[in-house]
Tab-separated table of N, CA, C and O in Angstrom:
chain	number	residue	atom	x	y	z
A	1	MET	N	-0.306	-10.753	0.270
A	1	MET	CA	0.280	-9.464	-0.118
A	1	MET	C	1.133	-8.940	1.039
A	1	MET	O	0.784	-9.115	2.197
A	2	TYR	N	2.217	-8.334	0.712
A	2	TYR	CA	3.132	-7.780	1.709
A	2	TYR	C	2.782	-6.330	1.993
A	2	TYR	O	2.017	-5.704	1.275
A	3	ASP	N	3.385	-5.796	3.051
A	3	ASP	CA	3.180	-4.411	3.441
A	3	ASP	C	3.455	-3.495	2.244
A	3	ASP	O	4.547	-3.506	1.682
A	4	LYS	N	2.444	-2.723	1.886
A	4	LYS	CA	2.540	-1.852	0.710
A	4	LYS	C	3.690	-0.851	0.849
A	4	LYS	O	4.366	-0.534	-0.127
A	5	LYS	N	3.923	-0.392	2.063
A	5	LYS	CA	4.976	0.602	2.300
A	5	LYS	C	6.347	0.056	1.911
A	5	LYS	O	7.124	0.729	1.243
A	6	ILE	N	6.637	-1.176	2.316
A	6	ILE	CA	7.959	-1.733	2.005
A	6	ILE	C	8.074	-2.071	0.519
A	6	ILE	O	9.137	-1.947	-0.076
A	7	ILE	N	6.970	-2.468	-0.103
A	7	ILE	CA	6.989	-2.727	-1.551
A	7	ILE	C	7.303	-1.439	-2.301
A	7	ILE	O	8.154	-1.414	-3.192
A	8	ILE	N	6.643	-0.354	-1.913
A	8	ILE	CA	6.898	0.941	-2.555
A	8	ILE	C	8.343	1.371	-2.311
A	8	ILE	O	9.025	1.844	-3.220
A	9	GLU	N	8.818	1.176	-1.079
A	9	GLU	CA	10.200	1.530	-0.747
A	9	GLU	C	11.201	0.762	-1.619
A	9	GLU	O	12.164	1.339	-2.129
A	10	LEU	N	10.970	-0.539	-1.767
A	10	LEU	CA	11.867	-1.365	-2.595
A	10	LEU	C	11.833	-0.927	-4.055
A	10	LEU	O	12.885	-0.779	-4.694
A	11	LEU	N	10.638	-0.730	-4.592
A	11	LEU	CA	10.521	-0.318	-5.997
A	11	LEU	C	11.158	1.052	-6.224
A	11	LEU	O	11.853	1.265	-7.221
A	12	LYS	N	10.934	1.981	-5.284
A	12	LYS	CA	11.546	3.310	-5.388
A	12	LYS	C	13.071	3.210	-5.350
A	12	LYS	O	13.766	3.883	-6.105
A	13	PHE	N	13.568	2.378	-4.447
A	13	PHE	CA	15.012	2.214	-4.316
A	13	PHE	C	15.610	1.681	-5.618
A	13	PHE	O	16.650	2.165	-6.078
A	14	ILE	N	14.960	0.690	-6.212
A	14	ILE	CA	15.445	0.125	-7.479
A	14	ILE	C	15.454	1.205	-8.547
A	14	ILE	O	16.452	1.409	-9.248
A	15	LYS	N	14.344	1.935	-8.664
A	15	LYS	CA	14.233	2.973	-9.693
A	15	LYS	C	15.264	4.081	-9.488
A	15	LYS	O	15.929	4.496	-10.435
A	16	GLU	N	15.395	4.552	-8.250
A	16	GLU	CA	16.344	5.632	-7.979
A	16	GLU	C	17.778	5.203	-8.242
A	16	GLU	O	18.574	5.980	-8.763
A	17	ASN	N	18.124	3.968	-7.890
A	17	ASN	CA	19.480	3.490	-8.139
A	17	ASN	C	19.743	3.379	-9.641
A	17	ASN	O	20.807	3.767	-10.109
A	18	LEU	N	18.760	2.866	-10.387
A	18	LEU	CA	18.933	2.728	-11.840
A	18	LEU	C	19.049	4.089	-12.521
A	18	LEU	O	19.752	4.232	-13.519
A	19	ASN	N	18.350	5.099	-11.977
A	19	ASN	CA	18.346	6.430	-12.584
A	19	ASN	C	19.482	7.327	-12.113
A	19	ASN	O	19.649	8.426	-12.618
A	20	SER	N	20.261	6.869	-11.132
A	20	SER	CA	21.346	7.715	-10.629
A	20	SER	C	22.498	7.760	-11.644
A	20	SER	O	22.615	6.894	-12.503
A	21	LYS	N	23.322	8.784	-11.519
A	21	LYS	CA	24.452	8.935	-12.433
A	21	LYS	C	25.469	7.814	-12.255
A	21	LYS	O	26.132	7.419	-13.200
A	22	ASN	N	25.606	7.341	-11.026
A	22	ASN	CA	26.529	6.248	-10.721
A	22	ASN	C	25.773	5.112	-10.045
A	22	ASN	O	25.902	4.916	-8.840
A	23	PRO	N	24.990	4.378	-10.808
A	23	PRO	CA	24.206	3.310	-10.167
A	23	PRO	C	25.117	2.267	-9.537
A	23	PRO	O	26.156	1.918	-10.082
A	24	LYS	N	24.710	1.813	-8.342
A	24	LYS	CA	25.476	0.784	-7.647
A	24	LYS	C	24.983	-0.580	-8.100
A	24	LYS	O	23.827	-0.750	-8.462
A	25	GLU	N	25.878	-1.536	-8.076
A	25	GLU	CA	25.503	-2.900	-8.429
A	25	GLU	C	24.551	-3.418	-7.354
A	25	GLU	O	24.792	-3.271	-6.158
A	26	PHE	N	23.439	-3.980	-7.800
A	26	PHE	CA	22.473	-4.500	-6.842
A	26	PHE	C	23.032	-5.736	-6.150
A	26	PHE	O	23.499	-6.663	-6.800
A	27	THR	N	22.986	-5.694	-4.835
A	27	THR	CA	23.368	-6.840	-4.008
A	27	THR	C	22.378	-6.909	-2.856
A	27	THR	O	21.701	-5.923	-2.535
A	28	GLU	N	22.345	-8.063	-2.236
A	28	GLU	CA	21.498	-8.224	-1.055
A	28	GLU	C	21.902	-7.195	0.006
A	28	GLU	O	21.062	-6.545	0.621
A	29	LYS	N	23.196	-7.029	0.201
A	29	LYS	CA	23.724	-6.099	1.199
A	29	LYS	C	23.263	-4.669	0.915
A	29	LYS	O	22.903	-3.934	1.836
A	30	LEU	N	23.259	-4.265	-0.352
A	30	LEU	CA	22.835	-2.919	-0.728
A	30	LEU	C	21.384	-2.673	-0.297
A	30	LEU	O	21.065	-1.619	0.254
A	31	PHE	N	20.518	-3.643	-0.530
A	31	PHE	CA	19.116	-3.507	-0.129
A	31	PHE	C	18.990	-3.420	1.390
A	31	PHE	O	18.300	-2.555	1.917
A	32	ILE	N	19.644	-4.338	2.094
A	32	ILE	CA	19.520	-4.412	3.549
A	32	ILE	C	20.081	-3.159	4.223
A	32	ILE	O	19.527	-2.671	5.204
A	33	GLU	N	21.154	-2.597	3.672
A	33	GLU	CA	21.748	-1.386	4.245
A	33	GLU	C	20.891	-0.150	4.002
A	33	GLU	O	20.947	0.811	4.754
A	34	ASN	N	20.086	-0.156	2.941
A	34	ASN	CA	19.349	1.049	2.559
A	34	ASN	C	17.862	1.022	2.874
A	34	ASN	O	17.201	2.051	2.751
A	35	ILE	N	17.349	-0.115	3.267
A	35	ILE	CA	15.918	-0.200	3.557
A	35	ILE	C	15.734	-0.715	4.976
A	35	ILE	O	16.232	-1.782	5.337
A	36	GLU	N	15.008	0.073	5.756
A	36	GLU	CA	14.801	-0.212	7.169
A	36	GLU	C	14.039	-1.520	7.388
A	36	GLU	O	13.138	-1.862	6.625
A	37	ASN	N	14.381	-2.208	8.453
A	37	ASN	CA	13.695	-3.440	8.886
A	37	ASN	C	13.678	-4.532	7.821
A	37	ASN	O	12.672	-5.220	7.642
A	38	LEU	N	14.764	-4.675	7.112
A	38	LEU	CA	14.836	-5.679	6.053
A	38	LEU	C	15.985	-6.631	6.343
A	38	LEU	O	17.093	-6.198	6.629
A	39	ASP	N	15.691	-7.923	6.309
A	39	ASP	CA	16.735	-8.931	6.451
A	39	ASP	C	16.662	-9.850	5.233
A	39	ASP	O	15.809	-9.687	4.368
A	40	ASN	N	17.553	-10.827	5.180
A	40	ASN	CA	17.615	-11.715	4.020
A	40	ASN	C	16.287	-12.417	3.783
A	40	ASN	O	15.794	-12.459	2.661
A	41	GLN	N	15.714	-12.945	4.826
A	41	GLN	CA	14.482	-13.721	4.681
A	41	GLN	C	13.344	-12.867	4.116
A	41	GLN	O	12.643	-13.268	3.185
A	42	LYS	N	13.171	-11.687	4.660
A	42	LYS	CA	12.117	-10.788	4.207
A	42	LYS	C	12.388	-10.314	2.773
A	42	LYS	O	11.487	-10.261	1.938
A	43	LEU	N	13.650	-9.976	2.493
A	43	LEU	CA	14.027	-9.512	1.154
A	43	LEU	C	13.745	-10.584	0.107
A	43	LEU	O	13.159	-10.292	-0.940
A	44	VAL	N	14.125	-11.815	0.375
A	44	VAL	CA	13.900	-12.911	-0.567
A	44	VAL	C	12.405	-13.091	-0.829
A	44	VAL	O	11.971	-13.184	-1.981
A	45	LYS	N	11.608	-13.109	0.218
A	45	LYS	CA	10.163	-13.308	0.066
A	45	LYS	C	9.512	-12.175	-0.737
A	45	LYS	O	8.701	-12.415	-1.616
A	46	ILE	N	9.891	-10.940	-0.425
A	46	ILE	CA	9.270	-9.796	-1.105
A	46	ILE	C	9.725	-9.715	-2.559
A	46	ILE	O	8.907	-9.482	-3.458
A	47	LEU	N	11.022	-9.919	-2.815
A	47	LEU	CA	11.485	-9.886	-4.206
A	47	LEU	C	10.868	-11.022	-5.017
A	47	LEU	O	10.541	-10.844	-6.196
A	48	LYS	N	10.683	-12.172	-4.396
A	48	LYS	CA	10.021	-13.286	-5.081
A	48	LYS	C	8.589	-12.890	-5.450
A	48	LYS	O	8.137	-13.131	-6.573
A	49	TYR	N	7.895	-12.271	-4.498
A	49	TYR	CA	6.533	-11.803	-4.757
A	49	TYR	C	6.525	-10.784	-5.907
A	49	TYR	O	5.713	-10.886	-6.830
A	50	LEU	N	7.428	-9.804	-5.847
A	50	LEU	CA	7.486	-8.774	-6.891
A	50	LEU	C	7.803	-9.378	-8.255
A	50	LEU	O	7.274	-8.951	-9.279
A	51	TYR	N	8.659	-10.385	-8.259
A	51	TYR	CA	9.012	-11.073	-9.505
A	51	TYR	C	7.814	-11.863	-10.038
A	51	TYR	O	7.471	-11.772	-11.217
A	52	GLN	N	7.170	-12.620	-9.169
A	52	GLN	CA	6.025	-13.432	-9.593
A	52	GLN	C	4.851	-12.573	-10.060
A	52	GLN	O	4.114	-12.967	-10.955
A	53	GLU	N	4.694	-11.399	-9.460
A	53	GLU	CA	3.603	-10.496	-9.846
A	53	GLU	C	3.996	-9.580	-11.010
A	53	GLU	O	3.244	-8.687	-11.377
A	54	ASN	N	5.188	-9.800	-11.562
A	54	ASN	CA	5.684	-9.056	-12.724
A	54	ASN	C	5.902	-7.557	-12.460
A	54	ASN	O	5.675	-6.725	-13.318
A	55	PHE	N	6.374	-7.224	-11.246
A	55	PHE	CA	6.756	-5.852	-10.934
A	55	PHE	C	8.222	-5.607	-11.271
A	55	PHE	O	8.618	-4.483	-11.532
A	56	ILE	N	9.028	-6.683	-11.198
A	56	ILE	CA	10.459	-6.583	-11.481
A	56	ILE	C	10.885	-7.749	-12.370
A	56	ILE	O	10.180	-8.752	-12.481
A	57	GLN	N	12.051	-7.585	-12.975
A	57	GLN	CA	12.678	-8.678	-13.722
A	57	GLN	C	14.185	-8.543	-13.582
A	57	GLN	O	14.682	-7.526	-13.132
A	58	GLY	N	14.894	-9.606	-13.921
A	58	GLY	CA	16.351	-9.561	-13.862
A	58	GLY	C	16.933	-10.050	-12.552
A	58	GLY	O	17.998	-9.590	-12.138
A	59	VAL	N	16.242	-10.978	-11.906
A	59	VAL	CA	16.752	-11.532	-10.654
A	59	VAL	C	16.437	-13.028	-10.608
A	59	VAL	O	15.368	-13.457	-11.018
A	60	ASN	N	17.427	-13.808	-10.161
A	60	ASN	CA	17.203	-15.231	-9.881
A	60	ASN	C	17.103	-15.373	-8.371
A	60	ASN	O	17.929	-14.832	-7.637
A	61	ILE	N	16.105	-16.113	-7.930
A	61	ILE	CA	15.863	-16.272	-6.498
A	61	ILE	C	15.871	-17.750	-6.153
A	61	ILE	O	15.129	-18.534	-6.750
A	62	ILE	N	16.730	-18.107	-5.215
A	62	ILE	CA	16.766	-19.490	-4.718
A	62	ILE	C	16.377	-19.422	-3.248
A	62	ILE	O	17.080	-18.810	-2.440
A	63	GLU	N	15.239	-20.035	-2.909
A	63	GLU	CA	14.783	-20.046	-1.525
A	63	GLU	C	15.310	-21.283	-0.812
A	63	GLU	O	15.335	-22.365	-1.393
A	64	PHE	N	15.699	-21.104	0.434
A	64	PHE	CA	16.140	-22.219	1.264
A	64	PHE	C	14.950	-22.740	2.061
A	64	PHE	O	14.075	-21.977	2.448
A	65	ASP	N	14.929	-24.051	2.303
A	65	ASP	CA	13.837	-24.663	3.071
A	65	ASP	C	13.704	-24.070	4.469
A	65	ASP	O	12.602	-23.882	4.968
A	66	GLN	N	14.814	-23.754	5.091
A	66	GLN	CA	14.797	-23.228	6.450
A	66	GLN	C	14.560	-21.719	6.498
A	66	GLN	O	14.620	-21.114	7.551
A	67	GLY	N	14.268	-21.091	5.372
A	67	GLY	CA	14.014	-19.647	5.317
A	67	GLY	C	15.169	-18.918	4.663
A	67	GLY	O	16.281	-19.417	4.589
A	68	GLY	N	14.895	-17.734	4.188
A	68	GLY	CA	15.916	-16.946	3.516
A	68	GLY	C	16.202	-17.501	2.131
A	68	GLY	O	15.408	-18.247	1.566
A	69	GLY	N	17.343	-17.138	1.591
A	69	GLY	CA	17.689	-17.621	0.274
A	69	GLY	C	18.875	-16.896	-0.312
A	69	GLY	O	19.547	-16.113	0.345
A	70	LYS	N	19.104	-17.168	-1.566
A	70	LYS	CA	20.215	-16.567	-2.302
A	70	LYS	C	19.631	-15.795	-3.485
A	70	LYS	O	18.726	-16.267	-4.164
A	71	LEU	N	20.173	-14.614	-3.709
A	71	LEU	CA	19.700	-13.754	-4.795
A	71	LEU	C	20.835	-13.510	-5.781
A	71	LEU	O	21.976	-13.284	-5.383
A	72	HIS	N	20.495	-13.556	-7.055
A	72	HIS	CA	21.459	-13.213	-8.094
A	72	HIS	C	20.793	-12.183	-8.999
A	72	HIS	O	19.795	-12.462	-9.655
A	73	PHE	N	21.347	-10.977	-8.999
A	73	PHE	CA	20.818	-9.895	-9.822
A	73	PHE	C	21.643	-9.840	-11.104
A	73	PHE	O	22.846	-9.604	-11.061
A	74	TYR	N	21.017	-10.073	-12.238
A	74	TYR	CA	21.768	-10.023	-13.493
A	74	TYR	C	21.393	-8.821	-14.345
A	74	TYR	O	22.166	-8.392	-15.179
A	75	SER	N	20.229	-8.267	-14.162
A	75	SER	CA	19.833	-7.067	-14.898
A	75	SER	C	18.535	-6.546	-14.290
A	75	SER	O	17.532	-6.405	-14.976
A	76	LEU	N	18.590	-6.276	-12.990
A	76	LEU	CA	17.385	-5.908	-12.258
A	76	LEU	C	16.792	-4.612	-12.784
A	76	LEU	O	17.496	-3.624	-12.972
A	77	GLU	N	15.486	-4.640	-13.031
A	77	GLU	CA	14.779	-3.436	-13.458
A	77	GLU	C	13.300	-3.577	-13.145
A	77	GLU	O	12.803	-4.673	-12.903
A	78	LEU	N	12.626	-2.432	-13.135
A	78	LEU	CA	11.179	-2.434	-12.950
A	78	LEU	C	10.514	-2.735	-14.285
A	78	LEU	O	10.967	-2.281	-15.329
A	79	THR	N	9.426	-3.472	-14.232
A	79	THR	CA	8.632	-3.701	-15.438
A	79	THR	C	7.655	-2.535	-15.565
A	79	THR	O	7.571	-1.669	-14.683
A	80	GLU	N	6.898	-2.523	-16.628
A	80	GLU	CA	5.886	-1.483	-16.823
A	80	GLU	C	4.868	-1.536	-15.672
A	80	GLU	O	4.443	-0.500	-15.159
A	81	LYS	N	4.505	-2.741	-15.254
A	81	LYS	CA	3.569	-2.901	-14.144
A	81	LYS	C	4.152	-2.314	-12.852
A	81	LYS	O	3.452	-1.650	-12.088
A	82	GLY	N	5.432	-2.541	-12.609
A	82	GLY	CA	6.100	-1.984	-11.433
A	82	GLY	C	6.144	-0.467	-11.474
A	82	GLY	O	5.902	0.208	-10.467
A	83	GLU	N	6.452	0.082	-12.635
A	83	GLU	CA	6.476	1.544	-12.821
A	83	GLU	C	5.093	2.138	-12.557
A	83	GLU	O	4.959	3.150	-11.874
A	84	ASN	N	4.056	1.492	-13.123
A	84	ASN	CA	2.689	1.993	-12.953
A	84	ASN	C	2.245	1.918	-11.491
A	84	ASN	O	1.591	2.834	-10.995
A	85	PHE	N	2.600	0.835	-10.807
A	85	PHE	CA	2.261	0.688	-9.397
A	85	PHE	C	2.884	1.822	-8.592
A	85	PHE	O	2.226	2.443	-7.756
A	86	LEU	N	4.128	2.106	-8.862
A	86	LEU	CA	4.842	3.166	-8.160
A	86	LEU	C	4.222	4.529	-8.462
A	86	LEU	O	3.994	5.336	-7.553
A	87	LYS	N	3.923	4.765	-9.724
A	87	LYS	CA	3.341	6.039	-10.141
A	87	LYS	C	1.962	6.231	-9.506
A	87	LYS	O	1.657	7.290	-8.973
A	88	ASP	N	1.113	5.207	-9.558
A	88	ASP	CA	-0.238	5.304	-8.996
A	88	ASP	C	-0.197	5.571	-7.502
A	88	ASP	O	-0.944	6.396	-6.986
A	89	ASN	N	0.669	4.874	-6.789
A	89	ASN	CA	0.740	5.059	-5.348
A	89	ASN	C	1.340	6.399	-4.968
A	89	ASN	O	0.953	6.984	-3.962
A	90	SER	N	2.255	6.905	-5.762
A	90	SER	CA	2.805	8.238	-5.505
A	90	SER	C	1.725	9.293	-5.729
A	90	SER	O	1.608	10.245	-4.960
A	91	PHE	N	0.900	9.116	-6.750
A	91	PHE	CA	-0.180	10.043	-7.069
A	91	PHE	C	-1.191	10.090	-5.918
A	91	PHE	O	-1.568	11.156	-5.451
A	92	PHE	N	-1.611	8.920	-5.451
A	92	PHE	CA	-2.602	8.879	-4.373
A	92	PHE	C	-2.029	9.417	-3.068
A	92	PHE	O	-2.746	10.032	-2.283
A	93	LYS	N	-0.749	9.205	-2.837
A	93	LYS	CA	-0.121	9.748	-1.637
A	93	LYS	C	-0.117	11.279	-1.689
A	93	LYS	O	-0.367	11.938	-0.687
A	94	LYS	N	0.163	11.834	-2.873
A	94	LYS	CA	0.146	13.291	-3.019
A	94	LYS	C	-1.253	13.843	-2.778
A	94	LYS	O	-1.422	14.855	-2.099
A	95	ILE	N	-2.270	13.176	-3.330
A	95	ILE	CA	-3.654	13.615	-3.122
A	95	ILE	C	-3.996	13.562	-1.628
A	95	ILE	O	-4.588	14.496	-1.078
A	96	PHE	N	-3.622	12.476	-0.972
A	96	PHE	CA	-3.883	12.337	0.459
A	96	PHE	C	-3.226	13.475	1.232
A	96	PHE	O	-3.843	14.073	2.121
A	97	ASN	N	-1.969	13.795	0.910
A	97	ASN	CA	-1.261	14.872	1.604
A	97	ASN	C	-1.925	16.223	1.376
A	97	ASN	O	-2.027	17.036	2.295
A	98	VAL	N	-2.398	16.479	0.157
A	98	VAL	CA	-3.093	17.744	-0.147
A	98	VAL	C	-4.389	17.824	0.652
A	98	VAL	O	-4.703	18.856	1.255
A	99	LEU	N	-5.145	16.721	0.694
A	99	LEU	CA	-6.396	16.709	1.464
A	99	LEU	C	-6.135	16.916	2.955
A	99	LEU	O	-6.904	17.595	3.643
A	100	LYS	N	-5.050	16.347	3.443
A	100	LYS	CA	-4.684	16.518	4.847
A	100	LYS	C	-4.368	17.991	5.137
A	100	LYS	O	-4.794	18.525	6.162
A	101	ILE	N	-3.671	18.652	4.224
A	101	ILE	CA	-3.347	20.075	4.392
A	101	ILE	C	-4.621	20.909	4.379
A	101	ILE	O	-4.807	21.800	5.212
A	102	ILE	N	-5.514	20.614	3.432
A	102	ILE	CA	-6.789	21.351	3.344
A	102	ILE	C	-7.578	21.184	4.640
A	102	ILE	O	-8.124	22.152	5.179
A	103	PHE	N	-7.642	19.954	5.150
A	103	PHE	CA	-8.347	19.697	6.409
A	103	PHE	C	-7.741	20.531	7.536
A	103	PHE	O	-8.466	21.150	8.318
A	104	ASN	N	-6.416	20.551	7.619
A	104	ASN	CA	-5.750	21.312	8.679
A	104	ASN	C	-6.005	22.808	8.545
A	104	ASN	O	-6.189	23.498	9.548
A	105	VAL	N	-6.041	23.306	7.314
A	105	VAL	CA	-6.312	24.730	7.088
A	105	VAL	C	-7.723	25.069	7.564
A	105	VAL	O	-7.934	26.052	8.277
A	106	PHE	N	-8.709	24.249	7.167
A	106	PHE	CA	-10.090	24.517	7.576
A	106	PHE	C	-10.268	24.383	9.088
A	106	PHE	O	-11.003	25.150	9.704
A	107	THR	N	-9.576	23.424	9.689
A	107	THR	CA	-9.650	23.260	11.145
A	107	THR	C	-9.079	24.495	11.833
A	107	THR	O	-9.683	25.036	12.759
A	108	SER	N	-7.939	24.961	11.348
A	108	SER	CA	-7.313	26.161	11.927
A	108	SER	C	-8.186	27.387	11.692
A	108	SER	O	-8.349	28.228	12.581
A	109	LEU	N	-8.754	27.488	10.502
A	109	LEU	CA	-9.618	28.616	10.165
A	109	LEU	C	-10.856	28.612	11.064
A	109	LEU	O	-11.279	29.666	11.558
A	110	GLY	N	-11.429	27.455	11.287
A	110	GLY	CA	-12.595	27.340	12.170
A	110	GLY	C	-12.255	27.793	13.579
A	110	GLY	O	-13.039	28.514	14.221
A	111	THR	N	-11.109	27.401	14.068
A	111	THR	CA	-10.670	27.802	15.407
A	111	THR	C	-10.502	29.315	15.473
A	111	THR	O	-10.912	29.957	16.441
A	112	LEU	N	-9.933	29.898	14.432
A	112	LEU	CA	-9.751	31.356	14.397
A	112	LEU	C	-11.087	32.081	14.395
A	112	LEU	O	-11.266	33.089	15.091
A	113	ILE	N	-12.026	31.580	13.627
A	113	ILE	CA	-13.351	32.216	13.553
A	113	ILE	C	-14.043	32.136	14.916
A	113	ILE	O	-14.613	33.117	15.395
A	114	ILE	N	-13.965	30.981	15.556
A	114	ILE	CA	-14.581	30.825	16.885
A	114	ILE	C	-13.922	31.776	17.884
A	114	ILE	O	-14.614	32.455	18.665
A	115	ASP	N	-12.605	31.861	17.843
A	115	ASP	CA	-11.899	32.788	18.744
A	115	ASP	C	-12.285	34.233	18.454
A	115	ASP	O	-12.497	35.040	19.373
A	116	PHE	N	-12.407	34.576	17.180
A	116	PHE	CA	-12.783	35.935	16.774
A	116	PHE	C	-14.191	36.270	17.251
A	116	PHE	O	-14.449	37.322	17.800
A	117	LEU	N	-15.117	35.345	17.046
A	117	LEU	CA	-16.514	35.584	17.460
A	117	LEU	C	-16.646	35.663	18.977
A	117	LEU	O	-17.506	36.381	19.491
A	118	SER	N	-15.794	34.938	19.682
A	118	SER	CA	-15.882	34.981	21.148
A	118	SER	C	-15.488	36.357	21.682
A	118	SER	O	-15.850	36.706	22.795
A	119	LEU	N	-14.753	37.141	20.909
A	119	LEU	CA	-14.403	38.490	21.329
A	119	LEU	C	-15.649	39.384	21.449
A	119	LEU	O	-15.674	40.321	22.234
A	120	PHE	N	-16.652	39.109	20.622
A	120	PHE	CA	-17.845	39.917	20.588
A	120	PHE	C	-18.911	39.453	21.583
A	120	PHE	O	-19.917	40.122	21.771
A	121	LYS	N	-18.726	38.330	22.254
A	121	LYS	CA	-19.699	37.819	23.216
A	121	LYS	C	-19.667	38.619	24.520
A	121	LYS	O	-20.635	38.636	25.231
A	122	LYS	N	-18.587	39.232	24.806
A	122	LYS	CA	-18.426	39.943	26.088
A	122	LYS	C	-19.175	41.185	26.112
A	122	LYS	O	-19.834	41.901	25.965
């Protein structure tokens, strides 16, 4: 399995481009220019994984023996599985962020209470 962060980034990028008013034609260059730390070799491997796991469809992938490969996008889109993966991970990320905020609020509140009570110790 590849880094979940880059998989989510790739799937989001595909979805956002498809949903934009002026979608750009998918090319290797488009992915590499828009996603950090991505080169041909990494892109080919990850897209192959996403294709084999049925997260995406509409791409032909030719891998070279020495690494990297050639990509042909003919109708790239997310499958239902890809959409669900993206939705589930976005949901859990939101929950995590809310819990982090709650933790910070309680930590700050605890500090305030301790500071307030220390006023009465004197």
